[in-house]
Coordinates of C-alpha atoms in Angstrom, one line a residue:
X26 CA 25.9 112.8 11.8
X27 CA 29.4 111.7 10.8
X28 CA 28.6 113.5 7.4
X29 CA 29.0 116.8 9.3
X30 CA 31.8 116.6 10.9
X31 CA 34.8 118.7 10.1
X32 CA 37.4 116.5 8.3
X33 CA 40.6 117.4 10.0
X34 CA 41.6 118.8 13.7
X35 CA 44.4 120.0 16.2
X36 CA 46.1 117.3 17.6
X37 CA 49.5 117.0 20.0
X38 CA 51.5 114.7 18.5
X39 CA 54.8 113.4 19.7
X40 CA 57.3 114.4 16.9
X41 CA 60.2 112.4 18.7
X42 CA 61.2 110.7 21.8
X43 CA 62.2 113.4 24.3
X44 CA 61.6 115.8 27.0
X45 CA 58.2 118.3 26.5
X46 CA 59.0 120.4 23.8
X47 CA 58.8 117.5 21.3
X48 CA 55.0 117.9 21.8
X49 CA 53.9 119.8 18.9
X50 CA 50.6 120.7 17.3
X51 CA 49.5 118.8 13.9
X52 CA 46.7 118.8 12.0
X53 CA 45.1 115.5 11.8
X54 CA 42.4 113.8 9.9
X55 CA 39.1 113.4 12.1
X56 CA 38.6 109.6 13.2
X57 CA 35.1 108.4 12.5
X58 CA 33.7 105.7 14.8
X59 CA 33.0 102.0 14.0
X60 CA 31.4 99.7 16.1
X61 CA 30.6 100.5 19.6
X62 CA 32.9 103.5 19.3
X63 CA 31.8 107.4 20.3
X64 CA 33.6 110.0 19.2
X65 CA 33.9 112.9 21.4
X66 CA 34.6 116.3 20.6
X67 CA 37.2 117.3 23.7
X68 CA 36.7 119.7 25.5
X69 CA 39.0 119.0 28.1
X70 CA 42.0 116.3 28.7
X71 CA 43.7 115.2 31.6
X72 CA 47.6 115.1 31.9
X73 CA 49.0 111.6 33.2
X74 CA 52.2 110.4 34.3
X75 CA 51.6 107.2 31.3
X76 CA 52.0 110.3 28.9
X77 CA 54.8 111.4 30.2
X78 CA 56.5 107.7 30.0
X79 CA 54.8 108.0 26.5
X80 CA 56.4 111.1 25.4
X81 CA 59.9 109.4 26.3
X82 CA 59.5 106.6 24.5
X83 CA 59.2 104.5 27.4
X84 CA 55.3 103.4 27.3
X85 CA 54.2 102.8 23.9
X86 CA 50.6 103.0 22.9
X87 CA 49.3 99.1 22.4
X88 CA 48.4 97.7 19.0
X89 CA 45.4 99.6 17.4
X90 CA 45.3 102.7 19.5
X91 CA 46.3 106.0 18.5
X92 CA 50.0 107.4 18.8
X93 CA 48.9 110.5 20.3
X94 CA 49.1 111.1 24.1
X95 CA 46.3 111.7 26.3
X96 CA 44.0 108.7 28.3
X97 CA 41.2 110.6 29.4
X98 CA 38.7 113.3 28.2
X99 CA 35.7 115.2 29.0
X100 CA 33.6 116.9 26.0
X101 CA 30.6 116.5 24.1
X102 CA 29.5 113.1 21.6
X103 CA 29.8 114.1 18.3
X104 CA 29.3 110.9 16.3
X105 CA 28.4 107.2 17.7
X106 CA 29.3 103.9 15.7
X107 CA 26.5 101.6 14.3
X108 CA 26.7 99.4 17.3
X109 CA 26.9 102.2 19.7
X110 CA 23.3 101.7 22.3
X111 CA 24.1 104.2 25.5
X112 CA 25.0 107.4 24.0
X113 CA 23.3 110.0 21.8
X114 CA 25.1 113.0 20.1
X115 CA 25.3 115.6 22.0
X116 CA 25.7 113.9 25.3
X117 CA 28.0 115.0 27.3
X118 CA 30.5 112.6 29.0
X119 CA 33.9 112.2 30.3
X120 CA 36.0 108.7 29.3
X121 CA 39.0 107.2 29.8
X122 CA 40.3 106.6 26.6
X123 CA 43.4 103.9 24.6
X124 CA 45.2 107.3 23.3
X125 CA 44.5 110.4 21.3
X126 CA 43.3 112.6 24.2
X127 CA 45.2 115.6 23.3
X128 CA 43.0 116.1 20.0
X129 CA 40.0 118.5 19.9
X130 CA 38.2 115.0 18.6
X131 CA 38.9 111.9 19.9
X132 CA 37.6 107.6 19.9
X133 CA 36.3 105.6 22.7
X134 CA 34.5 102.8 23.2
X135 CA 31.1 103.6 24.9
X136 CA 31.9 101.4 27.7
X137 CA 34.7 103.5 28.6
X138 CA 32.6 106.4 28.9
X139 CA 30.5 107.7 32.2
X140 CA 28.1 111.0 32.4
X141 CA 29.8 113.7 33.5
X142 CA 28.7 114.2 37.0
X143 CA 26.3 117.2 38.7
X144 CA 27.5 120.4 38.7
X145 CA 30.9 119.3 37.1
X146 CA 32.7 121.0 34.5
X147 CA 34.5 119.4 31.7
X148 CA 37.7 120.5 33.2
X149 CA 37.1 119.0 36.0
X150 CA 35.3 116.1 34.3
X151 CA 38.6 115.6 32.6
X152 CA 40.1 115.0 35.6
X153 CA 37.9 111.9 36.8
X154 CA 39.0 108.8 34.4
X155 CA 42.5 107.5 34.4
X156 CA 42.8 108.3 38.3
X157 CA 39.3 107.1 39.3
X158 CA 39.9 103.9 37.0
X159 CA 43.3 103.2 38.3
X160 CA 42.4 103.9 42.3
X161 CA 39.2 102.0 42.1
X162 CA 40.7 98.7 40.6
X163 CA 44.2 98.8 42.1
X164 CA 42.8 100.1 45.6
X165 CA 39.2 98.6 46.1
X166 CA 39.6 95.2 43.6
X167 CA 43.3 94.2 43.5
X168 CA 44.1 95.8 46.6
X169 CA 40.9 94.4 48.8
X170 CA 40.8 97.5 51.1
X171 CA 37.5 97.0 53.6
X172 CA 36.1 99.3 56.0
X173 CA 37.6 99.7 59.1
X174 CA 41.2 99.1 57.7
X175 CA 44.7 101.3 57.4
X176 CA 46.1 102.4 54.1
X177 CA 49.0 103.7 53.5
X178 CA 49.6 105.7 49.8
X179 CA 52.8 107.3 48.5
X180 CA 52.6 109.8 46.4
X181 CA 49.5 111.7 48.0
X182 CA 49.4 114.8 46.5
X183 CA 49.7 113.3 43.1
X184 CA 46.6 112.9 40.9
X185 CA 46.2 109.4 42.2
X186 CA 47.2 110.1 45.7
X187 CA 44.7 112.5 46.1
X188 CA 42.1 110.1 44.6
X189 CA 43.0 107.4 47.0
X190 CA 42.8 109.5 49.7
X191 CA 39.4 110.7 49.3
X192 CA 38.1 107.2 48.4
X193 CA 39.5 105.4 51.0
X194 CA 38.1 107.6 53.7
X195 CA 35.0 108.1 52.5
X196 CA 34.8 104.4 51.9
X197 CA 35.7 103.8 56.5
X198 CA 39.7 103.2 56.0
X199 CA 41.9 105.4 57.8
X200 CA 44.5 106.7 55.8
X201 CA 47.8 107.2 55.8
X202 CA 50.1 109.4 53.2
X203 CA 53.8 110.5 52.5
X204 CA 54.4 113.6 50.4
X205 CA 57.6 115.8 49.9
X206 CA 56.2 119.0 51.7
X207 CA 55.1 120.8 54.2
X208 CA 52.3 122.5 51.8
X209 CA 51.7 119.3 50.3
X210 CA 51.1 117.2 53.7
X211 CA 48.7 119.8 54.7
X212 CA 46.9 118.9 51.3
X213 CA 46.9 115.3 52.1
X214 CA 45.4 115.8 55.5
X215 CA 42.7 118.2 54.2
X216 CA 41.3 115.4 51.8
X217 CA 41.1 113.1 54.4
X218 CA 44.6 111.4 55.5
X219 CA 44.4 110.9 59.3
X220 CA 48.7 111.5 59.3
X221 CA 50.5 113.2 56.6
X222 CA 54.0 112.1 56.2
X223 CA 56.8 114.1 54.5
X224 CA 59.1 111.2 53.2
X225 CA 61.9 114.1 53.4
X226 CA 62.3 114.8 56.7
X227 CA 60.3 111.3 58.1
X228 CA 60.8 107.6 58.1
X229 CA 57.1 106.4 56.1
X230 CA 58.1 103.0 58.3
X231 CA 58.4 104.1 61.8
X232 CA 55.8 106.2 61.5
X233 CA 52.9 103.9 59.6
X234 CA 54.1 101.7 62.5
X235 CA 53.5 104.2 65.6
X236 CA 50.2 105.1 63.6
X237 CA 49.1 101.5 64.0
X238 CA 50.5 100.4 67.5
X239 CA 52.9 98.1 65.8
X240 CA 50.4 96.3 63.5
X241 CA 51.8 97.7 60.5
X242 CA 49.1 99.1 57.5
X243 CA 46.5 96.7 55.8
X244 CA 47.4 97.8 52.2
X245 CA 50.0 100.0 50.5
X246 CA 49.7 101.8 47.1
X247 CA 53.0 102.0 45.5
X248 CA 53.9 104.2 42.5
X249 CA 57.4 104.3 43.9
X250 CA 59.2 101.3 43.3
X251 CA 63.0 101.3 44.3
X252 CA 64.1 101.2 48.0
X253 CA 60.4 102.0 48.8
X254 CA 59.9 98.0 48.2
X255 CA 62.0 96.1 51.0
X256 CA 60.4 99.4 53.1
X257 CA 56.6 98.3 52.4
X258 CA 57.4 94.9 53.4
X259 CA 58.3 96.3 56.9
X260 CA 55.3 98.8 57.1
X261 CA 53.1 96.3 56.2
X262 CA 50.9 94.4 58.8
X263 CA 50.7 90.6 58.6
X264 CA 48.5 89.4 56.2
X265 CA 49.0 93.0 54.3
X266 CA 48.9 93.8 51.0
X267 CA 51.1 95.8 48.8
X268 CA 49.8 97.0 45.3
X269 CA 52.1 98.4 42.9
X270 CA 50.8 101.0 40.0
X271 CA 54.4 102.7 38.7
X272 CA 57.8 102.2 39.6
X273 CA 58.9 106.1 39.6
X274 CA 62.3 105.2 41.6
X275 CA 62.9 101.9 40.0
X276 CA 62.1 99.3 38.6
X277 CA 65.0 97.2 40.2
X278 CA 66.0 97.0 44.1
X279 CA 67.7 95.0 46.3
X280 CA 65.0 93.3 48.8
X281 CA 64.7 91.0 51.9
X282 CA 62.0 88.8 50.6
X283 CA 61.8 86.4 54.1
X284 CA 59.5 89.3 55.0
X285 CA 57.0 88.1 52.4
X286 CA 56.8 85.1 53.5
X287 CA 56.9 85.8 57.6
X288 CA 53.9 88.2 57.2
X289 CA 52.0 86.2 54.1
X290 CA 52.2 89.5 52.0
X291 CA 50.5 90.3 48.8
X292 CA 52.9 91.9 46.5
X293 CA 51.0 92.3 43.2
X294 CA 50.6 94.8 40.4
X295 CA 48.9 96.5 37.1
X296 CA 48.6 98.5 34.2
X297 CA 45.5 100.3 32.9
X298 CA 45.7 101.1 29.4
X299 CA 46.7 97.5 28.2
X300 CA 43.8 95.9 29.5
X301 CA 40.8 95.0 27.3
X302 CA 38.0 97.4 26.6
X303 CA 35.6 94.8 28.3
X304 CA 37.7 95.1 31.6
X305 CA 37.3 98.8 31.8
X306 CA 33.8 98.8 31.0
X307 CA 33.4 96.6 34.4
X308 CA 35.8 98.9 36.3
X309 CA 33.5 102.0 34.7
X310 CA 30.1 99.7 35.7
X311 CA 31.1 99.8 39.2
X312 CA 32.4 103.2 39.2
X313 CA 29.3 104.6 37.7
X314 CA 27.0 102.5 40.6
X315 CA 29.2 103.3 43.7
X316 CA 31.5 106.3 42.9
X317 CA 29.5 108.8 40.8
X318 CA 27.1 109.2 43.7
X319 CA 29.8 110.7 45.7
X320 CA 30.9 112.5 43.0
X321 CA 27.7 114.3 42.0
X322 CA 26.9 115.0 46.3
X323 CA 31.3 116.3 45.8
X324 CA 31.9 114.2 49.3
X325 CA 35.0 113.1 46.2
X326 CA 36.0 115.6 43.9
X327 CA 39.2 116.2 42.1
X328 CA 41.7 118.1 43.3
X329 CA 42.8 120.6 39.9
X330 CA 46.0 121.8 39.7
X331 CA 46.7 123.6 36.8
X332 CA 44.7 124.5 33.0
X333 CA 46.9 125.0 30.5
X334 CA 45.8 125.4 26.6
X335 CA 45.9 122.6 24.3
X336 CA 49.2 123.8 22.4
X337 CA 51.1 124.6 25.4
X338 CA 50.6 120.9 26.6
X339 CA 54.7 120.9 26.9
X340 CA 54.2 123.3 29.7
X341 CA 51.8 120.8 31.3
X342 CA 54.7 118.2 30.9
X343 CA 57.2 120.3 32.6
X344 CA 55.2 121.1 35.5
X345 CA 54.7 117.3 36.2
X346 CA 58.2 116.7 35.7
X347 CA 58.7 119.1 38.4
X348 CA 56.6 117.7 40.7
X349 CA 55.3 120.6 42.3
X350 CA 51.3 120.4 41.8
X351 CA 49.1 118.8 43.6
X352 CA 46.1 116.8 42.1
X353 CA 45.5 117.0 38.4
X354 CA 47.0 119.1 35.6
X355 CA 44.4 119.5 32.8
X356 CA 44.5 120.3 29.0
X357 CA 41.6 123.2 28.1
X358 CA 41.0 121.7 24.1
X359 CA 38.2 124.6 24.0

């Protein structure tokens, strides 16, 4: 099948470090898989805050992986490598991906990849991967939350956030969020967040502890960083457990670390994309056993922003730059 692919494409590449107007269209030479690869032809790609930090020069892509942006896809197989077992052309599939997202073709191994769920779209499909990864591994693995317990995520209206949310509740936590506005604490608290808090106009600390009658939250998801650190360690409950995925204010802060030791806090952390292919194809494993039922019933679903076209995928940078959507801003490859 290889034989009849086109030979080149229309990629985004990043022509320098810089803000979103350095993303630019190229044409570029159609990969061909190897090993255990697939290669998909996109249909959709999801925009992601790592993208961003690419763009800037600030995340690099690991050894091996492609220098174009984009970490998760939706679309159709096109081609499988000679060691490839699961997928057949023509299946379609979303996948979280090492780079090259923003390409009308792009390589995955076929571990990474998951069916796209009933009744999805691939836009929507698109969505699923880099959030679904991230929020099921830093939340439900590292982050240990049970049943029964409180969470407390920043950033809910974000892509993750809004993952989280969902997840946790429909998993018997009750959930706590902060957002930066009124519209976008009303979001949180329609996907499930039992108290909404606008970080603006609310301490996240008084309230997570009137929320929990002093006890403080079980576990915190931190994308924050910054003053937000010293802050957990007071919102959290003995014995809690903070997680930290990004460090958007920060990466440096001033912080009164007797309270890790007076409550016996968990302060750990992660990245996604440097981990090893066999790692996500456990996260995806468990995904595909415990999430994707949820998925294909929509008691989860993402929450989609905006769809802009491939090419205009700078305008898709400046609107998360600006920080007013809520949920997931998605690529239409076509």
């Amino acid at each position: 099948m290889a034989d009849a692919l086109p030979e080149t494409m229309t990629a985004i590449a990043i022509s320098e470090p810089g803000g979103p107007r350095v993303l630019k269209p190229e044409t570029r030479s159609v990969p061909r898989p190897s090993g255990s690869d697939i290669l998909i032809r996109v249909r959709a790609a999801g925009v992601n805050r790592p993208d961003v930090a690419q763009r800037t020069g600030a995340y690099p892509p690991p050894p091996g992986a492609s220098d174009l942006p984009g970490l998760e896809v939706a679309g159709t197989v096109a081609a499988v490598g000679p060691e490839a077992r699961r997928w057949r052309v023509g299946d379609q599939v979303c996948a979280l991906t090492p780079g090259g997202g923003y390409a009308e073709y792009c390589l995955t191994d076929e571990s990474n990849a998951l069916p796209v769920p009933h009744g999805f779209t691939l836009t929507e499909a698109a969505a699923l991967p880099e959030t679904y990864f991230t929020v099921w591994h830093n939340v439900f693995q590292r982050g240990a939350l049970k049943a029964g317990e409180t969470f407390l995520v920043h950033g809910g209206s974000s892509g993750i956030g809004t993952t989280a949310i969902q997840l946790a509740s429909a998993f018997g936590a009750t959930v706590l969020a902060t957002a930066g506005s009124a519209d976008k604490c009303a979001a949180c608290v329609t996907l499930g967040a039992a108290r909404a808090i606008n970080y603006r106009e609310e301490d996240f600390v008084s309230v997570a502890k009137e929320a929990t009658a002093g006890k403080g939250v079980d576990l915190i998801l931190d994308m924050v960083g910054g003053s937000y650190i010293d802050r957990n360690y007071e919102a959290a409950a003995i014995e809690g457990r903070i997680v930290q995925i990004a460090f958007l204010g920060g990466a440096k802060a001033e912080v009164n670390f007797a309270k890790l030791m007076m409550k016996r806090l968990v302060h750990t952390g992660s990245t996604l994309r440097p981990r090893t292919v066999a790692f996500k194809g456990a996260v995806a494993a468990e995904l595909e056993r415990l999430v994707w039922p949820l998925l294909g019933e929509r008691k989860v679903a993402p929450v989609m922003d905006m769809i802009y076209p491939l090419r205009d995928a700078w305008r898709a940078h400046e609107r998360m730059e600006e920080g007013d959507h809520i949920g997931k801003i998605v690529l239409d490859v076509g």
